[in-house]
Short mmCIF file of C-alpha atoms in Angstrom, two decimals:
data_model
loop_
_atom_site.label_atom_id
_atom_site.label_comp_id
_atom_site.label_asym_id
_atom_site.label_seq_id
_atom_site.Cartn_x
_atom_site.Cartn_y
_atom_site.Cartn_z
CA MET A 1 149.95 90.47 98.54
CA SER A 2 150.72 92.55 101.16
CA ASN A 3 151.98 96.38 100.77
CA ASN A 4 154.27 96.13 103.51
CA VAL A 5 157.71 94.60 102.02
CA PHE A 6 158.90 94.37 105.39
CA THR A 7 156.42 91.82 106.86
CA ALA A 8 157.12 89.55 103.93
CA THR A 9 160.98 89.77 103.56
CA SER A 10 162.59 90.60 106.94
CA SER A 11 162.34 90.80 110.72
CA LYS A 12 161.98 93.95 113.09
CA SER A 13 165.59 92.88 114.71
CA GLU A 14 167.27 92.88 111.32
CA SER A 15 166.18 96.47 110.09
CA GLY A 16 164.35 97.85 112.72
CA TRP A 17 167.11 100.58 113.31
CA LEU A 18 166.25 101.74 110.00
CA LYS A 19 163.23 102.84 111.06
CA GLY A 20 164.74 104.71 113.81
CA VAL A 21 167.26 106.14 111.60
CA SER A 22 164.49 107.68 109.39
CA ILE A 23 162.59 109.26 112.15
CA ALA A 24 165.67 110.84 113.88
CA LEU A 25 166.87 111.97 110.20
CA SER A 26 163.60 113.52 109.68
CA VAL A 27 163.48 115.08 113.00
CA VAL A 28 167.07 116.56 112.24
CA LEU A 29 166.12 117.67 108.87
CA SER A 30 163.08 119.89 110.16
CA LEU A 31 165.22 121.65 112.79
CA PRO A 32 165.17 124.74 110.86
CA ILE A 33 161.56 124.71 110.35
CA LEU A 34 160.65 124.33 114.21
CA VAL A 35 163.21 127.03 114.95
CA ILE A 36 161.80 129.42 112.89
CA LEU A 37 157.93 128.60 114.22
CA SER A 38 159.13 128.80 117.77
CA HIS A 39 160.02 132.46 117.37
CA VAL A 40 156.41 132.86 116.48
CA VAL A 41 155.84 131.84 119.93
CA LEU A 42 158.61 132.68 122.09
CA GLY A 43 160.20 135.69 120.40
CA ASP A 44 159.98 139.22 121.69
CA ALA A 45 156.60 140.78 121.00
CA SER A 46 158.18 144.41 121.04
CA VAL A 47 160.09 143.60 118.19
CA TRP A 48 157.06 142.05 116.20
CA GLY A 49 155.59 145.22 117.27
CA HIS A 50 158.10 147.10 115.62
CA LEU A 51 158.32 145.44 112.67
CA VAL A 52 154.42 145.85 112.28
CA ASP A 53 154.84 149.77 112.71
CA THR A 54 157.62 150.11 110.19
CA VAL A 55 158.26 147.60 107.48
CA LEU A 56 155.85 144.60 107.71
CA PHE A 57 152.81 146.10 105.50
CA GLY A 58 155.49 147.42 102.93
CA TYR A 59 156.70 143.72 102.46
CA ILE A 60 153.21 142.32 102.35
CA ALA A 61 152.24 144.86 99.52
CA ASN A 62 155.26 144.72 97.71
CA SER A 63 155.21 140.43 97.87
CA LEU A 64 151.62 140.62 96.89
CA TYR A 65 151.95 143.08 94.01
CA LEU A 66 154.84 140.88 92.75
CA MET A 67 152.96 137.54 93.01
CA GLY A 68 149.85 139.05 91.48
CA GLY A 69 152.07 140.47 88.48
CA VAL A 70 153.85 137.05 88.10
CA THR A 71 150.74 134.96 88.25
CA ILE A 72 149.34 137.12 85.07
CA GLY A 73 152.45 136.98 83.43
CA VAL A 74 153.19 132.86 83.78
CA LEU A 75 149.87 132.49 83.04
CA LEU A 76 149.65 134.80 79.73
CA LEU A 77 153.11 133.02 78.35
CA GLY A 78 152.42 129.17 79.60
CA VAL A 79 149.10 128.34 78.93
CA PRO A 80 148.81 129.51 75.24
CA THR A 81 152.16 128.14 74.52
CA ALA A 82 151.24 124.74 76.07
CA TRP A 83 147.80 124.63 74.50
CA LEU A 84 149.39 125.58 70.67
CA THR A 85 152.04 123.05 70.97
CA SER A 86 150.02 120.03 72.50
CA VAL A 87 146.84 120.59 70.34
CA CYS A 88 148.04 122.35 67.20
CA VAL A 89 150.26 121.76 63.99
CA PHE A 90 152.11 124.80 62.89
CA PRO A 91 155.55 125.46 61.27
CA GLY A 92 158.39 124.12 63.50
CA HIS A 93 156.03 123.33 66.57
CA LYS A 94 158.25 120.05 67.44
CA TRP A 95 161.34 121.82 68.22
CA ILE A 96 159.28 124.79 69.64
CA SER A 97 157.75 122.46 72.29
CA ILE A 98 161.20 121.64 73.49
CA ALA A 99 162.55 125.30 73.09
CA LEU A 100 160.04 126.65 75.40
CA LEU A 101 161.70 124.89 78.32
CA LEU A 102 164.90 126.63 77.87
CA PRO A 103 164.34 129.68 80.30
CA LEU A 104 164.16 127.06 83.06
CA ALA A 105 168.41 127.13 83.04
CA VAL A 106 168.48 130.49 83.40
CA PRO A 107 168.24 131.86 86.89
CA ALA A 108 165.66 134.91 87.55
CA TYR A 109 168.74 137.15 89.02
CA ILE A 110 171.09 136.60 85.91
CA ILE A 111 168.42 137.65 83.34
CA ALA A 112 167.92 140.46 85.57
CA TYR A 113 171.24 141.66 85.02
CA THR A 114 171.44 141.00 81.49
CA TYR A 115 168.36 143.37 80.84
CA THR A 116 169.46 145.93 83.36
CA GLY A 117 172.61 146.12 81.08
CA LEU A 118 170.71 146.17 78.05
CA PHE A 119 167.89 148.77 78.87
CA ASP A 120 169.62 150.87 81.48
CA TYR A 121 170.64 154.51 80.55
CA ALA A 122 174.13 153.69 79.92
CA GLY A 123 173.00 150.47 77.49
CA PRO A 124 173.24 149.90 74.12
CA ILE A 125 169.53 150.47 73.48
CA GLN A 126 169.02 153.73 75.32
CA THR A 127 172.59 155.11 73.56
CA LEU A 128 171.16 154.12 70.22
CA ILE A 129 168.02 156.46 70.64
CA ARG A 130 170.01 159.18 72.12
CA ASP A 131 172.48 159.03 69.07
CA THR A 132 169.75 158.60 66.57
CA THR A 133 167.52 161.42 67.68
CA GLY A 134 169.68 163.71 69.45
CA LEU A 135 167.64 163.68 72.54
CA GLY A 136 169.32 164.09 76.03
CA TYR A 137 168.63 162.58 79.31
CA GLY A 138 165.17 163.24 80.44
CA GLU A 139 163.91 164.34 76.90
CA TYR A 140 162.41 160.97 76.02
CA TRP A 141 160.14 158.04 77.57
CA PHE A 142 161.99 154.74 78.22
CA PHE A 143 160.62 152.34 80.97
CA THR A 144 162.89 151.73 83.74
CA VAL A 145 163.79 148.07 84.20
CA ARG A 146 164.96 148.50 87.98
CA SER A 147 161.58 148.51 89.26
CA LEU A 148 158.65 146.36 90.81
CA PRO A 149 157.10 145.78 87.39
CA GLY A 150 160.76 145.01 85.91
CA ALA A 151 160.81 142.22 88.48
CA VAL A 152 157.45 140.89 87.65
CA VAL A 153 158.68 140.58 83.97
CA MET A 154 161.83 138.90 84.80
CA LEU A 155 160.55 136.38 87.22
CA SER A 156 157.50 135.81 84.44
CA LEU A 157 160.02 135.01 81.87
CA VAL A 158 161.84 132.60 83.69
CA LEU A 159 159.35 130.84 85.59
CA TYR A 160 156.53 130.30 83.29
CA PRO A 161 157.92 126.88 81.82
CA TYR A 162 156.15 125.59 85.41
CA VAL A 163 153.02 126.46 84.12
CA TYR A 164 154.09 125.45 80.46
CA LEU A 165 155.01 122.00 81.83
CA MET A 166 151.84 121.32 83.92
CA ALA A 167 149.32 122.70 81.33
CA ARG A 168 151.03 121.01 78.20
CA SER A 169 150.69 117.59 79.87
CA ALA A 170 147.18 118.41 80.82
CA PHE A 171 146.38 119.19 77.24
CA LEU A 172 147.92 116.22 75.90
CA GLU A 173 145.93 114.06 78.39
CA GLN A 174 142.86 115.01 77.10
CA SER A 175 141.01 112.71 74.99
CA SER A 176 140.55 113.86 71.61
CA ASN A 177 136.80 112.98 71.83
CA THR A 178 136.59 115.85 73.68
CA LEU A 179 137.53 117.92 70.76
CA GLU A 180 135.19 116.16 68.47
CA VAL A 181 132.19 116.78 70.79
CA SER A 182 133.21 120.39 70.97
CA ARG A 183 133.05 120.64 67.20
CA THR A 184 129.44 118.65 67.36
CA LEU A 185 128.31 121.30 69.57
CA GLY A 186 129.19 123.99 67.19
CA TYR A 187 132.28 125.43 69.14
CA SER A 188 134.92 127.01 67.27
CA ASN A 189 138.61 126.37 68.28
CA ARG A 190 138.83 129.45 70.39
CA ASN A 191 135.52 128.34 72.39
CA ALA A 192 136.57 124.72 72.38
CA PHE A 193 139.68 126.21 74.33
CA PHE A 194 137.81 128.42 76.67
CA LYS A 195 134.80 126.29 77.56
CA LEU A 196 136.43 122.57 77.60
CA GLY A 197 140.26 122.64 77.31
CA LEU A 198 140.96 125.28 79.79
CA PRO A 199 138.48 124.27 82.67
CA LEU A 200 139.87 120.52 82.51
CA ALA A 201 143.51 121.58 82.51
CA ARG A 202 142.58 124.00 85.50
CA PRO A 203 144.26 121.84 88.38
CA ALA A 204 147.31 121.50 86.47
CA ILE A 205 147.61 125.04 85.73
CA VAL A 206 146.72 125.75 89.34
CA ALA A 207 149.81 123.58 90.31
CA GLY A 208 152.07 125.14 87.95
CA VAL A 209 151.19 128.74 89.06
CA THR A 210 151.68 127.71 92.88
CA LEU A 211 155.34 126.36 91.63
CA ALA A 212 155.84 129.92 90.06
CA LEU A 213 154.86 131.70 93.20
CA MET A 214 156.69 129.74 95.46
CA GLU A 215 159.86 130.67 93.17
CA THR A 216 158.78 134.04 93.39
CA LEU A 217 158.59 134.17 97.29
CA ALA A 218 162.05 132.53 97.38
CA ASP A 219 164.02 134.96 95.15
CA TYR A 220 166.26 137.12 96.50
CA GLY A 221 168.84 138.21 93.78
CA THR A 222 165.95 139.85 91.43
CA VAL A 223 164.30 141.83 93.95
CA GLN A 224 167.75 142.90 95.88
CA PHE A 225 169.25 143.92 92.61
CA PHE A 226 166.07 145.97 91.43
CA GLY A 227 165.51 147.57 95.05
CA VAL A 228 162.37 145.99 95.87
CA ASN A 229 161.54 145.55 99.26
CA THR A 230 159.98 141.94 100.04
CA PHE A 231 159.96 139.42 102.65
CA THR A 232 163.48 138.05 101.29
CA THR A 233 165.11 141.12 101.31
CA GLY A 234 163.73 142.25 104.60
CA ILE A 235 164.63 139.23 106.05
CA PHE A 236 168.36 139.37 104.80
CA ARG A 237 168.56 142.93 105.61
CA THR A 238 167.23 142.40 109.30
CA PHE A 239 169.63 139.34 109.80
CA TYR A 240 172.78 140.25 108.00
CA GLY A 241 172.44 144.15 108.31
CA PHE A 242 171.22 144.53 111.63
CA GLY A 243 172.25 141.12 113.45
CA ASP A 244 168.68 140.98 114.82
CA ALA A 245 167.82 136.90 114.87
CA VAL A 246 164.73 137.37 116.50
CA ALA A 247 163.13 139.93 114.15
CA ALA A 248 164.59 138.09 111.07
CA SER A 249 162.94 134.77 112.35
CA GLN A 250 159.55 136.52 112.74
CA LEU A 251 159.74 137.82 109.63
CA ALA A 252 160.31 134.51 108.25
CA ALA A 253 157.79 132.85 109.98
CA THR A 254 155.49 135.50 108.21
CA LEU A 255 156.63 134.41 104.79
CA LEU A 256 156.11 130.81 105.84
CA PHE A 257 152.61 131.65 106.38
CA PHE A 258 152.38 132.57 102.81
CA VAL A 259 153.94 129.58 101.63
CA THR A 260 151.99 127.34 103.68
CA VAL A 261 148.56 129.14 102.17
CA LEU A 262 149.95 128.38 98.69
CA ILE A 263 150.64 124.87 99.21
CA VAL A 264 147.16 124.50 101.00
CA LEU A 265 145.23 126.42 98.16
CA GLU A 266 146.93 124.10 95.53
CA ARG A 267 146.04 121.16 97.36
CA TYR A 268 142.53 122.36 97.91
CA SER A 269 141.91 123.20 94.35
CA ARG A 270 143.00 119.70 93.28
CA ARG A 271 140.71 117.94 95.99
CA LYS A 272 137.59 120.10 94.98
CA ILE A 273 137.99 119.60 91.14
CA ARG A 274 137.88 116.23 89.60
CA TYR A 275 137.69 116.16 85.69
CA HIS A 276 137.64 112.62 84.04
CA SER A 277 138.42 111.46 80.64
CA SER A 278 137.60 108.29 78.96
CA GLY A 279 141.03 108.03 77.80
CA LEU A 280 139.97 106.69 74.33
CA GLY A 281 142.43 108.58 71.75
CA LYS A 282 144.74 111.16 72.61
CA ALA A 283 144.74 114.69 71.20
CA SER A 284 148.00 114.06 69.19
CA ARG A 285 146.11 111.92 66.93
CA ARG A 286 143.84 114.90 65.79
CA LYS A 287 145.52 118.22 66.09
CA ILE A 288 144.15 121.47 64.65
CA GLN A 289 146.19 122.61 61.18
CA LEU A 290 147.41 125.98 61.78
CA LYS A 291 148.26 126.87 58.19
CA GLY A 292 149.24 130.51 56.73
CA ARG A 293 148.79 133.38 58.51
CA ASN A 294 147.36 131.77 61.70
CA GLY A 295 150.38 129.20 61.70
CA ILE A 296 152.81 132.25 61.73
CA LEU A 297 151.06 134.03 64.29
CA ALA A 298 151.34 130.85 66.69
CA LEU A 299 155.03 130.24 65.66
CA ILE A 300 155.86 134.08 66.79
CA PHE A 301 153.90 133.77 69.91
CA CYS A 302 155.73 131.16 70.97
CA LEU A 303 159.11 132.27 69.85
CA ILE A 304 158.49 135.60 72.16
CA PRO A 305 159.16 133.79 75.47
CA ILE A 306 162.23 131.79 74.05
CA CYS A 307 163.52 134.64 72.45
CA PHE A 308 163.17 136.89 75.74
CA GLY A 309 163.50 134.07 78.17
CA PHE A 310 166.86 132.80 77.03
CA LEU A 311 168.28 133.49 73.41
CA PHE A 312 168.66 137.37 73.85
CA PRO A 313 169.92 136.87 77.68
CA VAL A 314 172.32 134.00 76.87
CA LEU A 315 173.75 136.13 73.49
CA GLN A 316 174.27 139.19 75.55
CA LEU A 317 176.20 137.19 78.44
CA ALA A 318 178.19 135.43 75.66
CA TYR A 319 179.09 138.84 74.45
CA TRP A 320 180.10 140.28 77.33
CA ALA A 321 182.20 137.17 78.72
CA PHE A 322 184.48 136.95 75.29
CA PHE A 323 184.70 140.65 74.70
CA ASP A 324 183.84 143.05 77.63
CA SER A 325 184.62 141.03 80.95
CA ILE A 326 188.11 140.79 82.60
CA GLY A 327 188.38 137.33 81.42
CA LEU A 328 189.48 133.90 83.09
CA ASP A 329 191.91 134.54 85.86
CA LYS A 330 192.96 132.13 88.74
CA SER A 331 190.06 133.54 90.94
CA PHE A 332 187.46 132.38 88.50
CA TYR A 333 189.10 129.00 88.41
CA LYS A 334 188.74 128.59 92.38
CA LEU A 335 185.22 130.13 92.19
CA ALA A 336 184.12 127.33 89.80
CA TRP A 337 185.87 124.45 91.75
CA ASN A 338 184.40 125.88 95.02
CA SER A 339 180.88 125.76 93.27
CA LEU A 340 181.41 122.37 91.73
CA SER A 341 182.77 120.38 94.75
CA LEU A 342 180.10 122.15 96.99
CA ALA A 343 177.29 121.12 94.62
CA LEU A 344 178.96 117.19 94.41
CA ILE A 345 179.28 117.04 98.09
CA ALA A 346 175.83 118.32 98.75
CA SER A 347 173.97 116.39 96.03
CA VAL A 348 175.91 113.03 96.94
CA LEU A 349 174.87 113.71 100.63
CA THR A 350 170.99 114.66 99.82
CA VAL A 351 170.68 111.75 97.53
CA PHE A 352 172.16 109.22 100.39
CA CYS A 353 169.66 110.60 102.93
CA ALA A 354 166.79 110.33 100.39
CA LEU A 355 167.77 106.68 99.88
CA VAL A 356 167.47 105.93 103.55
CA LEU A 357 164.14 107.81 104.07
CA ALA A 358 162.84 106.36 100.76
CA TYR A 359 164.05 102.69 101.91
CA ALA A 360 162.71 102.93 105.25
CA SER A 361 159.31 104.23 103.69
CA ARG A 362 159.21 100.58 101.56
CA LEU A 363 160.26 98.71 104.48
CA PHE A 364 158.01 100.20 107.08
CA PRO A 365 154.76 101.90 105.35
CA SER A 366 153.56 102.98 108.70
CA ARG A 367 152.14 106.51 109.44
CA SER A 368 155.02 107.43 111.54
CA VAL A 369 157.61 106.80 109.03
CA ASN A 370 155.53 108.20 106.21
CA THR A 371 154.86 111.09 108.27
CA ALA A 372 158.59 111.34 109.05
CA VAL A 373 159.51 111.20 105.14
CA SER A 374 156.81 113.89 104.31
CA ILE A 375 158.21 116.14 106.83
CA SER A 376 161.77 115.48 105.50
CA GLY A 377 160.51 117.22 102.37
CA LEU A 378 158.97 120.11 103.41
CA GLY A 379 162.32 122.36 103.02
CA TYR A 380 161.83 122.80 98.95
CA ALA A 381 158.98 124.87 99.66
CA LEU A 382 160.80 127.22 101.64
CA PRO A 383 162.68 129.89 100.30
CA GLY A 384 166.62 129.49 101.16
CA THR A 385 166.48 132.66 103.34
CA ILE A 386 164.21 130.79 105.66
CA ILE A 387 166.34 127.67 105.78
CA ALA A 388 169.53 129.60 106.35
CA ILE A 389 168.05 131.40 109.51
CA GLY A 390 166.58 128.24 110.90
CA VAL A 391 170.11 126.65 110.19
CA ILE A 392 172.33 129.34 112.07
CA ILE A 393 170.59 130.03 114.96
CA PRO A 394 170.69 126.80 116.51
CA PHE A 395 174.19 126.20 115.35
CA ALA A 396 175.32 129.12 116.75
CA TRP A 397 173.76 128.36 120.00
CA LEU A 398 175.33 124.94 119.79
CA ASP A 399 178.80 126.50 118.97
CA HIS A 400 178.56 128.65 121.94
CA GLN A 401 177.91 126.06 124.22
CA ILE A 402 180.59 123.75 123.17
CA ILE A 403 183.22 126.70 123.49
CA ASP A 404 182.04 127.72 127.09
CA ALA A 405 182.35 124.17 127.96
CA VAL A 406 186.17 123.45 126.18
CA LYS A 407 186.80 126.81 128.01
CA SER A 408 185.68 125.87 131.47
CA LEU A 409 187.34 122.57 131.28
CA SER A 410 190.87 123.32 129.53
CA GLY A 411 190.68 126.89 129.48
CA ASP A 412 191.58 126.77 125.61
CA LYS A 413 189.81 128.88 123.35
CA ILE A 414 188.53 127.30 119.86
CA GLY A 415 186.71 128.56 116.83
CA LEU A 416 183.28 127.96 115.41
CA LEU A 417 182.70 124.14 114.33
CA MET A 418 179.50 124.27 112.69
CA SER A 419 177.81 128.04 111.87
CA GLY A 420 179.69 129.55 109.51
CA THR A 421 181.36 126.46 107.98
CA ILE A 422 181.03 124.35 104.97
CA PHE A 423 179.04 122.07 107.26
CA ALA A 424 175.94 124.50 108.09
CA LEU A 425 176.03 125.52 104.26
CA LEU A 426 176.02 121.67 103.08
CA PHE A 427 173.13 120.87 106.03
CA ALA A 428 171.05 123.68 104.75
CA TYR A 429 171.29 122.33 101.01
CA ILE A 430 170.03 119.38 101.97
CA VAL A 431 167.22 120.28 104.09
CA ARG A 432 166.37 122.59 101.05
CA PHE A 433 166.72 120.23 98.18
CA MET A 434 165.61 116.73 100.03
CA ALA A 435 161.88 116.91 98.39
CA VAL A 436 163.65 116.67 94.92
CA SER A 437 165.91 113.70 95.42
CA LEU A 438 163.51 111.85 97.73
CA GLY A 439 160.80 112.32 94.79
CA ALA A 440 163.12 110.89 92.49
CA VAL A 441 164.31 107.95 94.57
CA GLN A 442 160.62 107.25 95.98
CA SER A 443 159.58 107.18 92.26
CA GLY A 444 162.57 104.70 91.17
CA LEU A 445 161.63 102.52 94.12
CA GLY A 446 158.01 102.13 93.65
CA LYS A 447 158.92 100.69 89.94
CA ILE A 448 160.90 97.77 91.78
CA LYS A 449 158.28 94.74 92.40
CA PRO A 450 158.12 93.61 96.00
CA SER A 451 158.96 90.13 94.77
CA LEU A 452 162.39 91.24 94.01
CA ASP A 453 162.88 91.84 97.76
CA MET A 454 161.46 88.76 98.60
CA ALA A 455 163.85 86.78 96.44
CA GLY A 456 166.70 88.60 97.67
CA ARG A 457 165.80 87.92 101.07
CA SER A 458 165.37 84.40 100.29
CA LEU A 459 169.11 83.92 99.13
CA GLY A 460 169.96 85.26 102.31
CA LEU A 461 170.49 89.04 101.85
CA THR A 462 170.10 91.43 104.71
CA PRO A 463 167.67 94.33 103.90
CA VAL A 464 170.62 96.48 103.44
CA GLY A 465 171.87 94.04 101.01
CA VAL A 466 168.90 93.55 99.10
CA LEU A 467 169.23 97.44 98.77
CA ARG A 468 172.89 97.43 97.71
CA GLU A 469 172.61 94.49 95.37
CA ILE A 470 169.32 94.34 93.95
CA HIS A 471 167.41 97.87 94.37
CA PHE A 472 170.64 99.85 93.60
CA PRO A 473 171.65 99.05 90.01
CA LEU A 474 167.85 99.17 88.97
CA LEU A 475 167.64 102.62 90.62
CA ARG A 476 170.80 103.98 88.86
CA GLY A 477 168.79 106.19 86.58
CA SER A 478 166.76 107.52 89.20
CA VAL A 479 169.61 108.31 91.56
CA LEU A 480 171.89 109.84 88.46
CA THR A 481 168.58 112.21 88.01
CA ALA A 482 168.45 113.07 91.53
CA LEU A 483 172.22 113.96 91.58
CA LEU A 484 172.16 116.08 88.75
CA ILE A 485 169.09 118.18 89.78
CA VAL A 486 170.16 118.71 93.15
CA PHE A 487 173.77 119.67 91.57
CA VAL A 488 172.38 122.19 89.59
CA ASP A 489 169.96 123.68 92.36
CA VAL A 490 172.86 124.09 94.52
CA LEU A 491 174.82 125.56 92.14
CA LYS A 492 172.28 128.12 91.49
CA GLU A 493 171.27 128.87 95.03
CA LEU A 494 171.87 132.20 96.55
CA PRO A 495 170.27 133.43 99.77
CA ALA A 496 171.24 130.44 101.67
CA THR A 497 174.74 130.63 100.35
CA LEU A 498 175.14 134.13 100.79
CA ILE A 499 173.98 134.12 104.70
CA LEU A 500 175.95 130.91 105.31
CA ARG A 501 178.90 130.76 103.40
CA PRO A 502 182.18 130.40 105.60
CA PHE A 503 184.42 133.64 105.51
CA ASN A 504 186.53 134.48 102.33
CA PHE A 505 184.54 131.68 100.77
CA ASN A 506 182.94 132.55 97.19
CA THR A 507 180.86 130.87 94.79
CA LEU A 508 179.90 131.45 91.45
CA ALA A 509 176.38 132.57 92.25
CA VAL A 510 177.50 134.64 94.85
CA ARG A 511 180.22 136.27 92.98
CA ALA A 512 177.90 137.12 90.11
CA PHE A 513 175.67 138.59 92.46
CA GLU A 514 178.55 140.87 93.92
CA LEU A 515 179.87 141.96 90.76
CA ALA A 516 176.35 142.78 89.39
CA SER A 517 175.45 144.62 92.90
CA ASP A 518 178.79 146.75 92.06
CA GLU A 519 177.40 147.58 88.42
CA ARG A 520 180.37 145.46 86.99
CA LEU A 521 177.50 143.51 84.63
CA ALA A 522 180.09 142.32 82.00
CA ASP A 523 182.47 141.03 84.64
CA ALA A 524 179.62 138.98 86.00
CA ALA A 525 179.10 137.42 82.87
CA PRO A 526 181.57 134.48 82.80
CA ALA A 527 180.14 133.24 86.41
CA SER A 528 176.73 133.92 84.85
CA MET A 529 177.24 132.06 81.58
CA MET A 530 178.55 128.88 83.64
CA ILE A 531 175.63 128.73 86.16
CA VAL A 532 173.33 128.78 82.93
CA LEU A 533 175.30 126.04 80.43
CA VAL A 534 175.34 123.67 83.67
CA GLY A 535 171.56 124.47 84.24
CA LEU A 536 170.93 123.16 80.72
CA ILE A 537 171.99 119.63 81.46
CA PRO A 538 168.77 118.90 83.50
CA VAL A 539 166.60 120.76 80.83
CA ILE A 540 167.83 118.99 78.15
CA LEU A 541 167.20 115.52 79.92
CA LEU A 542 163.51 117.05 80.85
CA SER A 543 163.00 117.72 77.30
CA ARG A 544 164.31 114.25 75.89
CA SER A 545 162.16 112.67 78.65
CA ILE A 546 158.79 114.61 77.34
CA ALA A 547 159.92 113.88 73.71
CA SER A 548 159.75 110.14 74.24
CA ARG A 549 156.68 110.25 75.99
CA THR A 550 154.61 112.41 73.33
#
């Protein structure tokens, strides 16, 4: 049977417009990236020279230090916990394997605010030390939370689940025969892990580390709050503080280069390494029994990232929200309404565009359409700062053209129509999170047999009718998943919202950032708690999905 559903079920005259729409949509969605790249070639060379002489190498050094530290952190937390929960049996291993995902619900900037409040000079920990020892300021050693190493720890605590998820999946898929063979060769459990289990899981671990590093490069709230100068803070400061769009775009292009290198390295790693398993038996059938002291040590090791990445910060936020904050007033409900309505509209629009692109790819699996669909998903690999700069430059140019044209024709003055409005913000969200919804929808469409398309067409349905009457009911689960993930991602998104939000318009994420920046950490707790609680929903769904598979 042909893979091309279109050739078997429809004619070009009936649904050819869908191909054109999908290509046009991909061109529009790639506009921010094209704008950023154009400044590399067309930008002012003197601006670039000034950046090289002043700030560029500092941004590169700090970003590389941050990436190196986070790589070590997520590997130390993610790989051992994945191996313990997938290959070993110890007290509480079933619920521990689910709980290790919980830090995914906590944005890095929120955990940074929480630990700053706990460990700063005025926080309860250092206050307790001074009260019990009688020592004063400078008379005892205590680590500095607001520092580059502090940012490494904060990001590692919330990003290790990417490595944990990938590595655990790889360990679970390894055949139990692998462990048996290692034992016949005289390997201890530790040697089996380092000489067989780890090399076999290496491609998955590299993919997880790459995702964590992309999130690290995209982070703005943590590094800005800690005063660490990286590319994201530099781009924001250059554009927002100095109003220099060219310099900001050239910095964004440099950051884009780092992201591209990460993507290429991840794909190169997967291409060069091939490991195969016979698939006879699963590791879960013959797990290593950890009893006594070893079992307790395994439990404690797995509890460390759960407690420091989720439990302690959430308990502190809850305490601040209920006892120390200014409480919930009308402004909080307005913030919640702004955030939730914005996230809802953005998720619906994003999933609608994803449906158009995915269905066009199903009907026309040609190189042009597949390339267009792939380009549409590139935004997820880019930080929100880059997307925002790439959106505001063309929108501002178009606004000025419209204003000048209206003024010359009628003499009237009109305001901005696109830049600085909700429209620009929604467009940035669609570009940023298209890959998330596209992946879910394409996965769902891939499970629907082409024979159903033929059946629908034989009953007289148009291609759009087939999508509406047959595919959409079957895609309901995939569509809801995509809606939910985009909804939560939009709710947490900080840099793009900071740059593109309309005047006098705030969201929960922005308000939490503003209050924390003003050292009002307790007052930032209600907004932070709401973001974390909403973020728990996809984590719970992900946990249930993993539990059902294992």
